Short mmCIF file of C-alpha atoms and ligand atoms in Angstrom, two decimals:
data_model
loop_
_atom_site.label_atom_id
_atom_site.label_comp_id
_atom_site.label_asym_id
_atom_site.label_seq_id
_atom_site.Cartn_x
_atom_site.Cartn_y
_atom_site.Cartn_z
CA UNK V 1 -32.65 16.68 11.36
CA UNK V 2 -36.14 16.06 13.02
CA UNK V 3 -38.15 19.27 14.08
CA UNK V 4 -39.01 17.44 17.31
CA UNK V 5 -39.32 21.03 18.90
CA UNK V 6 -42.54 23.02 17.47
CA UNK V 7 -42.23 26.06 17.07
CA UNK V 8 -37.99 26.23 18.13
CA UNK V 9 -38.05 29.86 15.81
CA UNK V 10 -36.22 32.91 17.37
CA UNK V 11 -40.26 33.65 18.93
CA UNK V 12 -39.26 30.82 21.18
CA UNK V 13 -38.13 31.18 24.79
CA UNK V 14 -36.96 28.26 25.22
CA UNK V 15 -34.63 28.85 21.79
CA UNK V 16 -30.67 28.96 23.04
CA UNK V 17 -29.27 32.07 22.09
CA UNK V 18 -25.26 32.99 22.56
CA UNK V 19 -25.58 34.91 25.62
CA UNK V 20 -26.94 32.01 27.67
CA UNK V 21 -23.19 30.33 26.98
CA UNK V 22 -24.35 27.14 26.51
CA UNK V 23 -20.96 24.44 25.98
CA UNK V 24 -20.85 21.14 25.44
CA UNK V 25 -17.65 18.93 24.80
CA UNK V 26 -16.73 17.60 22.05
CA UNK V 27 -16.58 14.01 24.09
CA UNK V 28 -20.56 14.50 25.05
CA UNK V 29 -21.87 14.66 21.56
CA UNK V 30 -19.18 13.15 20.13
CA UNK V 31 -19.90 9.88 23.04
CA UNK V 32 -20.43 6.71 21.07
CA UNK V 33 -22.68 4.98 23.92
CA UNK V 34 -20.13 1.95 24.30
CA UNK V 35 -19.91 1.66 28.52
CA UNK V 36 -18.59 -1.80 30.13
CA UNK V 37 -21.32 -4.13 29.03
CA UNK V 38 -20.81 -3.28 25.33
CA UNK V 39 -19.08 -1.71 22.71
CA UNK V 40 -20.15 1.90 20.85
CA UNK V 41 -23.84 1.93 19.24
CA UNK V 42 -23.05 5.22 17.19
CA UNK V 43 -20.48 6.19 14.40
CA UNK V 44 -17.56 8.47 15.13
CA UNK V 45 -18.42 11.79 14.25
CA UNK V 46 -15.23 13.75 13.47
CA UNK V 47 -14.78 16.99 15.64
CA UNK V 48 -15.72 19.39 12.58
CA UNK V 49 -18.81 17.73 12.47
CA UNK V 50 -20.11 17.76 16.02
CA UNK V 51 -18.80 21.82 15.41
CA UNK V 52 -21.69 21.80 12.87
CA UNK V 53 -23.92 20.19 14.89
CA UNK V 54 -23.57 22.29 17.89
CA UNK V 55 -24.14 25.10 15.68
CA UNK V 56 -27.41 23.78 14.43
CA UNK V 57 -28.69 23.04 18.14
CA UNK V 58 -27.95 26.53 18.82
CA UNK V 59 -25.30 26.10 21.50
CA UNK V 60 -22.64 28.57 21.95
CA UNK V 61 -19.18 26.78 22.12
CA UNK V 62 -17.66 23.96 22.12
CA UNK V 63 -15.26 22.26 24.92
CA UNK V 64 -12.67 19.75 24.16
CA UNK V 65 -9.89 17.47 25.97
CA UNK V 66 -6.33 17.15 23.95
CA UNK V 67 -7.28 13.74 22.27
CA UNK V 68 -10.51 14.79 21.38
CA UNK V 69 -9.43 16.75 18.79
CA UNK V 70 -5.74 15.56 18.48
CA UNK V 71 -4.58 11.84 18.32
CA UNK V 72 -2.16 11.40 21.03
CA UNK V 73 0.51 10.06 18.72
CA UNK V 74 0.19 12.36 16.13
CA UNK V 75 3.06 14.42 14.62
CA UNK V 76 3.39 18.12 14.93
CA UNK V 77 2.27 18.46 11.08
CA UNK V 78 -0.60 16.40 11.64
CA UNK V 79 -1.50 18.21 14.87
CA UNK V 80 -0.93 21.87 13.69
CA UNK V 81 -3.38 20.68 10.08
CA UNK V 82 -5.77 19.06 12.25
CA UNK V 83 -5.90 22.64 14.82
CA UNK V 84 -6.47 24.67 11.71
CA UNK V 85 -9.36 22.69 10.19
CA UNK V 86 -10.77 22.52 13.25
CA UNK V 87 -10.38 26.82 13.85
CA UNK V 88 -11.33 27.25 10.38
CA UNK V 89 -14.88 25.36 11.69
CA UNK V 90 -15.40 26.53 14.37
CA UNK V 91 -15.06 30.37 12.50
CA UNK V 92 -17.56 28.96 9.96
CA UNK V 93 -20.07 28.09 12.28
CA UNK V 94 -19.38 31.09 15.08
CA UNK V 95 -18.60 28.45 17.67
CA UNK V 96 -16.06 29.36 20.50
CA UNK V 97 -14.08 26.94 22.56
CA UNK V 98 -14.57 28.38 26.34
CA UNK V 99 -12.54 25.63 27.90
CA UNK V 100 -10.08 22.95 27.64
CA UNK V 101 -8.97 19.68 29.25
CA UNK V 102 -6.62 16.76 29.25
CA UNK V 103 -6.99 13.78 28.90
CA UNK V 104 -4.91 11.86 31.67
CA UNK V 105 -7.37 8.80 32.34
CA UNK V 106 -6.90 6.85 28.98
CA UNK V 107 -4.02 6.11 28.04
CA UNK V 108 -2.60 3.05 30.13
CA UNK V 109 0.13 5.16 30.86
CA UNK V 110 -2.19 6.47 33.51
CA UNK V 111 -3.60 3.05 34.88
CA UNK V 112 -2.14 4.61 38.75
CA UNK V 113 -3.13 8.23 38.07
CA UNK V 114 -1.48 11.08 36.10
CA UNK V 115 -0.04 13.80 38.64
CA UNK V 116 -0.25 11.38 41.67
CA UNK V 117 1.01 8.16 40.17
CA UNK V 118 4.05 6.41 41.76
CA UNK V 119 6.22 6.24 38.92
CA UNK V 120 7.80 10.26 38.50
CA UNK V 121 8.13 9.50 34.55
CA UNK V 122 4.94 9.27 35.02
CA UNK V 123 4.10 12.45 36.40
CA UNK V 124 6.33 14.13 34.26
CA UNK V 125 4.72 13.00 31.22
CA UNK V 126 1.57 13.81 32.91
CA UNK V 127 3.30 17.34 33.24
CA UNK V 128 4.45 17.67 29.52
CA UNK V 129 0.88 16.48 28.06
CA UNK V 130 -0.89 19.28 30.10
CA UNK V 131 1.64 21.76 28.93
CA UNK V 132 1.03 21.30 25.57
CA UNK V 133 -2.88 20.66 25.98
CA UNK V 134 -2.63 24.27 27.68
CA UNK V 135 -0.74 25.17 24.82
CA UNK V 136 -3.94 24.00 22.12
CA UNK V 137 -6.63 25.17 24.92
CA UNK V 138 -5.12 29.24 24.56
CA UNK V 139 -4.33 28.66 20.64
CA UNK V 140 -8.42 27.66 20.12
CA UNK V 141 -9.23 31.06 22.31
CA UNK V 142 -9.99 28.71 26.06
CA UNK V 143 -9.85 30.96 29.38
CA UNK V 144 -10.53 28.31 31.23
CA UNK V 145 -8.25 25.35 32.04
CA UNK V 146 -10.64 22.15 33.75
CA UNK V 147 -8.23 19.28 35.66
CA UNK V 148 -10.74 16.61 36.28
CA UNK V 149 -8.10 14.09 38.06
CA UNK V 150 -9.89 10.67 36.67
CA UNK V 151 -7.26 8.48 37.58
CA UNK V 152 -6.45 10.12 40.86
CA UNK V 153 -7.37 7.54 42.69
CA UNK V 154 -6.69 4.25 44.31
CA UNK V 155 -8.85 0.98 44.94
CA UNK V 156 -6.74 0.25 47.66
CA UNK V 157 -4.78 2.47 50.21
CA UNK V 158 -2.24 -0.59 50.86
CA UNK V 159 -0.52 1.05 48.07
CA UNK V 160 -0.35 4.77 48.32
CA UNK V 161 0.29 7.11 51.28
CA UNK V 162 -2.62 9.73 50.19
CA UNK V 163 -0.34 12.30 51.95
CA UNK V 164 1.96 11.85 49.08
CA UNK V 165 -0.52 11.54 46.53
CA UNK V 166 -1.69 15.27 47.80
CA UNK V 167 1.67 16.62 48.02
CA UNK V 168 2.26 15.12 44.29
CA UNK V 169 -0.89 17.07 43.06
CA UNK V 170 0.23 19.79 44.48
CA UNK V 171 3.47 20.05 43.12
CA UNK V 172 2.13 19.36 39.69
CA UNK V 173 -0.64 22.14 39.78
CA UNK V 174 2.10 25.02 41.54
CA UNK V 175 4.27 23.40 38.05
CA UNK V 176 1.49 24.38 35.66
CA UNK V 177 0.41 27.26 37.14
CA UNK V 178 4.24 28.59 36.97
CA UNK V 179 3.78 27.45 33.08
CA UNK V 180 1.04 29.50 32.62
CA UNK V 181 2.23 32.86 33.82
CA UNK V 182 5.81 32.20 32.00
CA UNK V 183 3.56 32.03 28.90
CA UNK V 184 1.54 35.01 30.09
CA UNK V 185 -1.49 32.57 29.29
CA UNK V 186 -4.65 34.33 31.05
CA UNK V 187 -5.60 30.91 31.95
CA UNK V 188 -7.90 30.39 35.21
CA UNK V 189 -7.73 26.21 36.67
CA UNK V 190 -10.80 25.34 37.79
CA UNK V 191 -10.47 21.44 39.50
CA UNK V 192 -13.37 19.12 39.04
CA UNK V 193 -13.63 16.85 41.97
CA UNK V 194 -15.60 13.24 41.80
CA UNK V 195 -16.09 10.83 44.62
CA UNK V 196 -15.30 7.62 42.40
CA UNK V 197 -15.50 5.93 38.51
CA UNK V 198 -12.82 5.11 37.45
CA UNK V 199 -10.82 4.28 40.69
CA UNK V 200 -12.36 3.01 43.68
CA UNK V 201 -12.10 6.17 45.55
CA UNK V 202 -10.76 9.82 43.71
CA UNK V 203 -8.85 11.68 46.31
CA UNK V 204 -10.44 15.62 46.55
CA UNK V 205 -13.42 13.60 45.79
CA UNK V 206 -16.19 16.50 46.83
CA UNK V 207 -16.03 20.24 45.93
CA UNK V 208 -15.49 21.85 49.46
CA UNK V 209 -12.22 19.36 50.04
CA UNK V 210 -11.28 20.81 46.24
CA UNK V 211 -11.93 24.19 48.12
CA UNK V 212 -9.66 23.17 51.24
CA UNK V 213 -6.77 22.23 48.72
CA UNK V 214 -7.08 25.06 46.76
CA UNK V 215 -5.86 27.04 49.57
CA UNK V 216 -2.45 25.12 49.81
CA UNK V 217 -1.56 25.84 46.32
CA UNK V 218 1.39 28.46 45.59
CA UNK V 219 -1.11 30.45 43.24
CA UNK V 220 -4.33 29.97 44.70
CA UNK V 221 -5.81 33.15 43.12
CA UNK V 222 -5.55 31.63 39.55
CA UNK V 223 -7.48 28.57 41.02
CA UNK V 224 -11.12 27.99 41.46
CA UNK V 225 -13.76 24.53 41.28
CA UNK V 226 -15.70 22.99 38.40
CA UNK V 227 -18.71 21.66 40.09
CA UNK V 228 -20.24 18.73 38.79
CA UNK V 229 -24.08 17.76 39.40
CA UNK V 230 -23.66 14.35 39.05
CA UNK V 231 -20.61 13.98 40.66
CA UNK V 232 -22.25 15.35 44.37
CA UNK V 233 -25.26 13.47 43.69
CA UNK V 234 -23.01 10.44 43.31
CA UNK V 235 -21.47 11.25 46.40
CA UNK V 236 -25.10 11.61 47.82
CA UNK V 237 -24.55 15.74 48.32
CA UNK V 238 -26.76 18.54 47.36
CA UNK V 239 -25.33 20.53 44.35
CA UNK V 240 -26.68 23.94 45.09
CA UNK V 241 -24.76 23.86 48.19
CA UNK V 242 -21.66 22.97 47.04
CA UNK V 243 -22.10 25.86 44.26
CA UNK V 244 -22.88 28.03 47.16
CA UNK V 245 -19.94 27.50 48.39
CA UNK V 246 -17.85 28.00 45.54
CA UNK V 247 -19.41 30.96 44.70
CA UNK V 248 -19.65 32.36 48.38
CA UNK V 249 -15.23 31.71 48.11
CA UNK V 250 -15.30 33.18 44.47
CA UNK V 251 -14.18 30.02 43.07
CA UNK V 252 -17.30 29.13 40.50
CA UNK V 253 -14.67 29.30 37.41
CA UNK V 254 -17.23 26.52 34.97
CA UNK V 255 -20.27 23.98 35.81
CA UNK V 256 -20.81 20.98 34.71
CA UNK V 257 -24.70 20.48 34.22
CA UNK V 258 -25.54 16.94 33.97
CA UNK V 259 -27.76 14.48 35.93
CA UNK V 260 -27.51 11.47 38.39
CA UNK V 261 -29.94 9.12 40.66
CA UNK V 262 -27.65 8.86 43.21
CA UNK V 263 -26.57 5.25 44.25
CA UNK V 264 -25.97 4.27 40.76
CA UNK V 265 -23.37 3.98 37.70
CA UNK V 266 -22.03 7.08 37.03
CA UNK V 267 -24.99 8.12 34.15
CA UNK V 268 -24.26 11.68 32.70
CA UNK V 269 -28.06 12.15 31.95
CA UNK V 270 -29.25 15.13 30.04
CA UNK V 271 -29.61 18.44 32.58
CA UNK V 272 -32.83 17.74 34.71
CA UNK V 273 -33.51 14.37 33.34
CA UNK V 274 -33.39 12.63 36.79
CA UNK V 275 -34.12 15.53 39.52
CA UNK V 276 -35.45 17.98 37.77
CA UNK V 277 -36.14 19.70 41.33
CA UNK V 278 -32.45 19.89 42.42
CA UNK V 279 -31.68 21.59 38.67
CA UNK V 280 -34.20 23.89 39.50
CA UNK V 281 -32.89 25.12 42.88
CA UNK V 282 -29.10 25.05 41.03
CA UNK V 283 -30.91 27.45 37.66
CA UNK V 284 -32.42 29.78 39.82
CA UNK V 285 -29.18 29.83 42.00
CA UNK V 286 -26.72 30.51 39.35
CA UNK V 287 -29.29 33.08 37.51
CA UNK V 288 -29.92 34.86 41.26
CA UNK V 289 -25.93 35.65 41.87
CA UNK V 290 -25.34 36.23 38.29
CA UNK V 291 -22.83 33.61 37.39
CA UNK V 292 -21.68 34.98 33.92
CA UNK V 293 -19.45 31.52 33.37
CA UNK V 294 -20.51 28.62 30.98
CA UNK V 295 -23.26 26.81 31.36
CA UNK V 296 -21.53 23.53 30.36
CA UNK V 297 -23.68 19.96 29.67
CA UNK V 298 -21.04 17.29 30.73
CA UNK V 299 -23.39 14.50 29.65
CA UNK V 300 -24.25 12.19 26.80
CA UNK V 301 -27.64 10.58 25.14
CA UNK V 302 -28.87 7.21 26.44
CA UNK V 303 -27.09 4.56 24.26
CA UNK V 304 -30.57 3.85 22.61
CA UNK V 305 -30.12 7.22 20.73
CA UNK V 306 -28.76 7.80 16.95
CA UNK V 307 -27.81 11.14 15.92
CA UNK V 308 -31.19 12.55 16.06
CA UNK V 309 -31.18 11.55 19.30
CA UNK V 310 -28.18 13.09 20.31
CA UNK V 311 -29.60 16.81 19.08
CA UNK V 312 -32.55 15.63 21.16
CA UNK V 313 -30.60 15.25 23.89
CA UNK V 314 -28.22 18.21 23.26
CA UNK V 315 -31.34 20.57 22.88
CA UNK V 316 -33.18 18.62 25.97
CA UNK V 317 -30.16 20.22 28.63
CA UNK V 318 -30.27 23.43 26.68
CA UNK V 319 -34.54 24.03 26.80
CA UNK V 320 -34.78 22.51 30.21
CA UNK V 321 -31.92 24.85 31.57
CA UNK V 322 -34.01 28.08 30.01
CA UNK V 323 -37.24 26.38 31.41
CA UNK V 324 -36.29 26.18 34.78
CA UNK V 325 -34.60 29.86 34.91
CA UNK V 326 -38.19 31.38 33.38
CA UNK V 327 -39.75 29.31 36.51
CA UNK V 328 -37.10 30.93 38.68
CA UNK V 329 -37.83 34.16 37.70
CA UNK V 330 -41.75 33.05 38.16
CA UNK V 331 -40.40 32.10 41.93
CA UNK V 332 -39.05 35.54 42.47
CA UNK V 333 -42.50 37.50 41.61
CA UNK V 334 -44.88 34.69 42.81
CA UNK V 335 -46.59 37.10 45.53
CA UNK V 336 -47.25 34.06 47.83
CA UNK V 337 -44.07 32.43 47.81
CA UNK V 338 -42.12 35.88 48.58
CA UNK V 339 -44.99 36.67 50.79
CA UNK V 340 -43.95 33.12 53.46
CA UNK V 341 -40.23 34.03 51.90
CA UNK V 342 -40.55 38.00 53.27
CA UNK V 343 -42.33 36.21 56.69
CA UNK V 344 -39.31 33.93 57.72
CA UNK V 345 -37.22 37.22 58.26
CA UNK V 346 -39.51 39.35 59.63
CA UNK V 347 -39.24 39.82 63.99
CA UNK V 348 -36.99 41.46 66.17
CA UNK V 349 -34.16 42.82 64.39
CA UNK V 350 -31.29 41.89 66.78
CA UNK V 351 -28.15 42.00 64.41
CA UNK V 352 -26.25 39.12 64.86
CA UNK V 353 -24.52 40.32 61.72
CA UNK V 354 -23.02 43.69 63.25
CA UNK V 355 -20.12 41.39 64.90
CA UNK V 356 -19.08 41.24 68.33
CA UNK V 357 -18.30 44.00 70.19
CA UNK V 358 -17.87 43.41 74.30
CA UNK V 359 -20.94 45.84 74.71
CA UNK V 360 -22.83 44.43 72.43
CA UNK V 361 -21.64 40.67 73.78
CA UNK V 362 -22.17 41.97 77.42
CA UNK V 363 -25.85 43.47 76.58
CA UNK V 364 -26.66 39.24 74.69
CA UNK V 365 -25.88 37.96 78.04
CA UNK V 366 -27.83 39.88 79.62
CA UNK V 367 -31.10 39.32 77.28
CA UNK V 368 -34.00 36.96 78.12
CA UNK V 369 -35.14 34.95 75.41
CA UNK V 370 -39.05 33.55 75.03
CA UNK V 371 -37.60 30.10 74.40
CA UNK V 372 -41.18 28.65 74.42
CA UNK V 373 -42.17 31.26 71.73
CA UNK V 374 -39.51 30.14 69.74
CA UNK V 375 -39.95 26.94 69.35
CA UNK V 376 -43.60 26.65 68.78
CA UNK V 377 -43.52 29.41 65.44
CA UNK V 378 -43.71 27.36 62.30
CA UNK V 379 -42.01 28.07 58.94
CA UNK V 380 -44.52 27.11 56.40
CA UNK V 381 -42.22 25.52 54.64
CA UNK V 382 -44.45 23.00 53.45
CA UNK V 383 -46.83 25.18 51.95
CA UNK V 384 -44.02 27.14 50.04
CA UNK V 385 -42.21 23.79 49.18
CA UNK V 386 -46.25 22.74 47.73
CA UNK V 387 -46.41 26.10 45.84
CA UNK V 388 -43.03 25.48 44.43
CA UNK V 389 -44.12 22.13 43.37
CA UNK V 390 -46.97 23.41 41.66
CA UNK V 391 -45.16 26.19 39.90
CA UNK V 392 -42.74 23.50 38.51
CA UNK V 393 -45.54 21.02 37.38
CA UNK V 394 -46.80 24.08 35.63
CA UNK V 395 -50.36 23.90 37.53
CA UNK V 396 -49.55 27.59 39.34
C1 GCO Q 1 -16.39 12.30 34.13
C2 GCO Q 1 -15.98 13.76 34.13
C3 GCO Q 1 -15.38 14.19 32.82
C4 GCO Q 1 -14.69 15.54 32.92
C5 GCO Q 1 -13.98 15.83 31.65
C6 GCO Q 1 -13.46 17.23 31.56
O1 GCO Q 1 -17.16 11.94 35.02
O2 GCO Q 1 -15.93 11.54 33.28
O3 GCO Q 1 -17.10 14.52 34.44
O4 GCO Q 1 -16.38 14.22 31.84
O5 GCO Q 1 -15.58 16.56 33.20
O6 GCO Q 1 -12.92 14.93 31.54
O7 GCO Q 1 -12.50 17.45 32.45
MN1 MN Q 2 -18.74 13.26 35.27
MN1 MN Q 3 -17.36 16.60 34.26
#
């Protein structure tokens, strides 16, 4: 291991400790750097490994899909030696496993999507996997349950109504969701939504439309989103807002922290790597309400990297998450910034907030506004967005 990192001792703040719930899946460590232009540039690593290394980086668990850990035609003995080996290291190393997946994009099987795909074999099968991925997810100790539907998708709507390929989804999450309570599993879903890669076009493909679906769901209360930075950025959104929301409709069940320029391949760059502004605004966001969920790095090293470079890159998301929430709590007590901050709500105190009332509507109509003074106040925005700048280039 290279000490790239002087001084990472416990004196160091930028040091992960278990509390900040730092996750990372046993696919982005574990990621071999092949993509379509070439095949993988690192070893496999087997899962007990990456446990190890995890531990060493100082994250706190570790998140895995069904085929991550298990082959997908292995036998029950092989599965059920391959779960306890892998319990028995993650023990060792005081690793926990948060969350679970499935995989339902690999396997051919899947070439036209898992619980939207024509054929209804193939949505049962999709069906059975999950079940028993949901079944290894609560063994390892997950609460969480992602469905990141890969393969739900199409390149061309010639050949799927996407009104049945929402009322498909739908039927198979109400299914799972009845699996989960017949199992008593404490399970909460949380859907990941992406705008494209693999298929031409993902249906749900943004978080709010995840949100809007949620809603027609039989158990909606045991449902919630798994925001992804580079997947909004892809779709050229603004991830703080889409947490926002999902927060706002007490749906922020996980995160994935990653990074993306928008406009490009889909890049899973290490947290802050490409717009280290938006991460900042997303930190200080998720430190400000208090989410208490993972903070989970759904990314991989550049495929220039060895190993070294993958605990680079592994410790890279971690210090620059625990950078960015110090600056946010530098933000909050800057006496300048809260100072224009404290200014933009200061003036007459009309509460548009105390609802509507016909007195209260009758006595608006009735009001003269100084539309002239209005419009010519200015925000100082720039000046804050300068001092914000500054704090984050470490010159304030
Ligand atoms: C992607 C997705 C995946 C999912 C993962 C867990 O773009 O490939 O982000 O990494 O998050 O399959 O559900
Ligand atoms: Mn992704
Ligand atoms: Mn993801």
């Amino acid at each position: 291991m290279r000490g790239r990192y002087p001084g990472a001792a416990m004196s160091d703040p930028l040091q992960p400790r278990p509390e900040h719930k730092f996750t990372f899946g046993l696919w982005t460590v574990g990621n071999r750097g092949a993509d379509p232009f070439g095949p993988p540039v690192r070893p496999a690593v087997p899962p007990v490994r990456l446990v190890q290394l995890l531990a060493e980086v100082g994250a706190y668990g570790v998140n895995l899909h069904d085929n991550d850990l298990v082959p997908i035609d292995a036998g029950a003995a092989q599965r059920d030696a391959i779960v306890r080996e892998f319990r028995q290291a993650c023990a060792d190393h005081g690793i926990s496993v948060p969350m679970a997946t499935t995989n339902l994009f690999s396997d051919p099987a899947f070439r036209d999507g898992a619980f939207t795909a024509h054929d209804p074999q193939v949505r049962a099968y999709a069906l059975q996997k999950t079940m028993r991925a949901m079944d290894l997810g609560v063994e390892l100790g997950a609460s969480v349950y992602v469905f990141w539907g890969g393969r739900e998708g199409c390149e061309t709507d010639a050949g799927k109504d996407p009104l049945d390929a929402l009322r498909w989804y739908r039927e198979c999450l109400d299914f799972l969701c009845g699996y989960a309570k017949d199992q008593g599993y404490a399970l909460r879903f949380a859907l990941e939504a992406k705008p494209n890669e693999p298929r031409g076009d993902i249906y749900l493909p943004t978080t709010g439309a995840v949100l809007g679906f949620i809603a027609t769901l039989a158990h909606p209360e045991m449902v919630g989103v798994n925001p992804e930075v580079a997947h909004e950025h892809m779709a050229g959104l603004n991830m703080t807002h889409a947490v926002a929301q999902a927060w706002d409709a007490g749906k922020l069940f996980h995160i994935d922290l990653n990074d993306q320029i928008p406009g490009r391949y889909d890049q899973d760059f290490r947290f802050g790597a490409a717009n280290p502004r938006a991460a900042f605004f997303l930190v200080r966001f998720l430190e400000q309400v208090g989410y208490a969920g993972s903070r989970h790095f759904d990314a991989h090293a550049y495929r220039s990297e060895d190993e070294a470079g993958v605990r680079d890159f592994a410790r890279g998301c971690m210090r620059t998450y625990l950078a960015l929430k110090d600056k946010a709590h530098r933000f909050a007590r800057d006496p300048e910034i809260q100072g224009i901050l404290a200014g933009l709500r200061a003036g007459d105190p009309y509460e548009v907030g105390s609802g509507y009332a016909r007195a209260r509507g009758r006595a608006l109509l009735q009001r003269t506004f100084d539309r002239g003074a209005l419009a010519a106040r200015g925000l100082g925005y720039e000046r804050l967005d300068q001092l914000t700048t500054e704090l984050l280039l470490g010159v304030r």
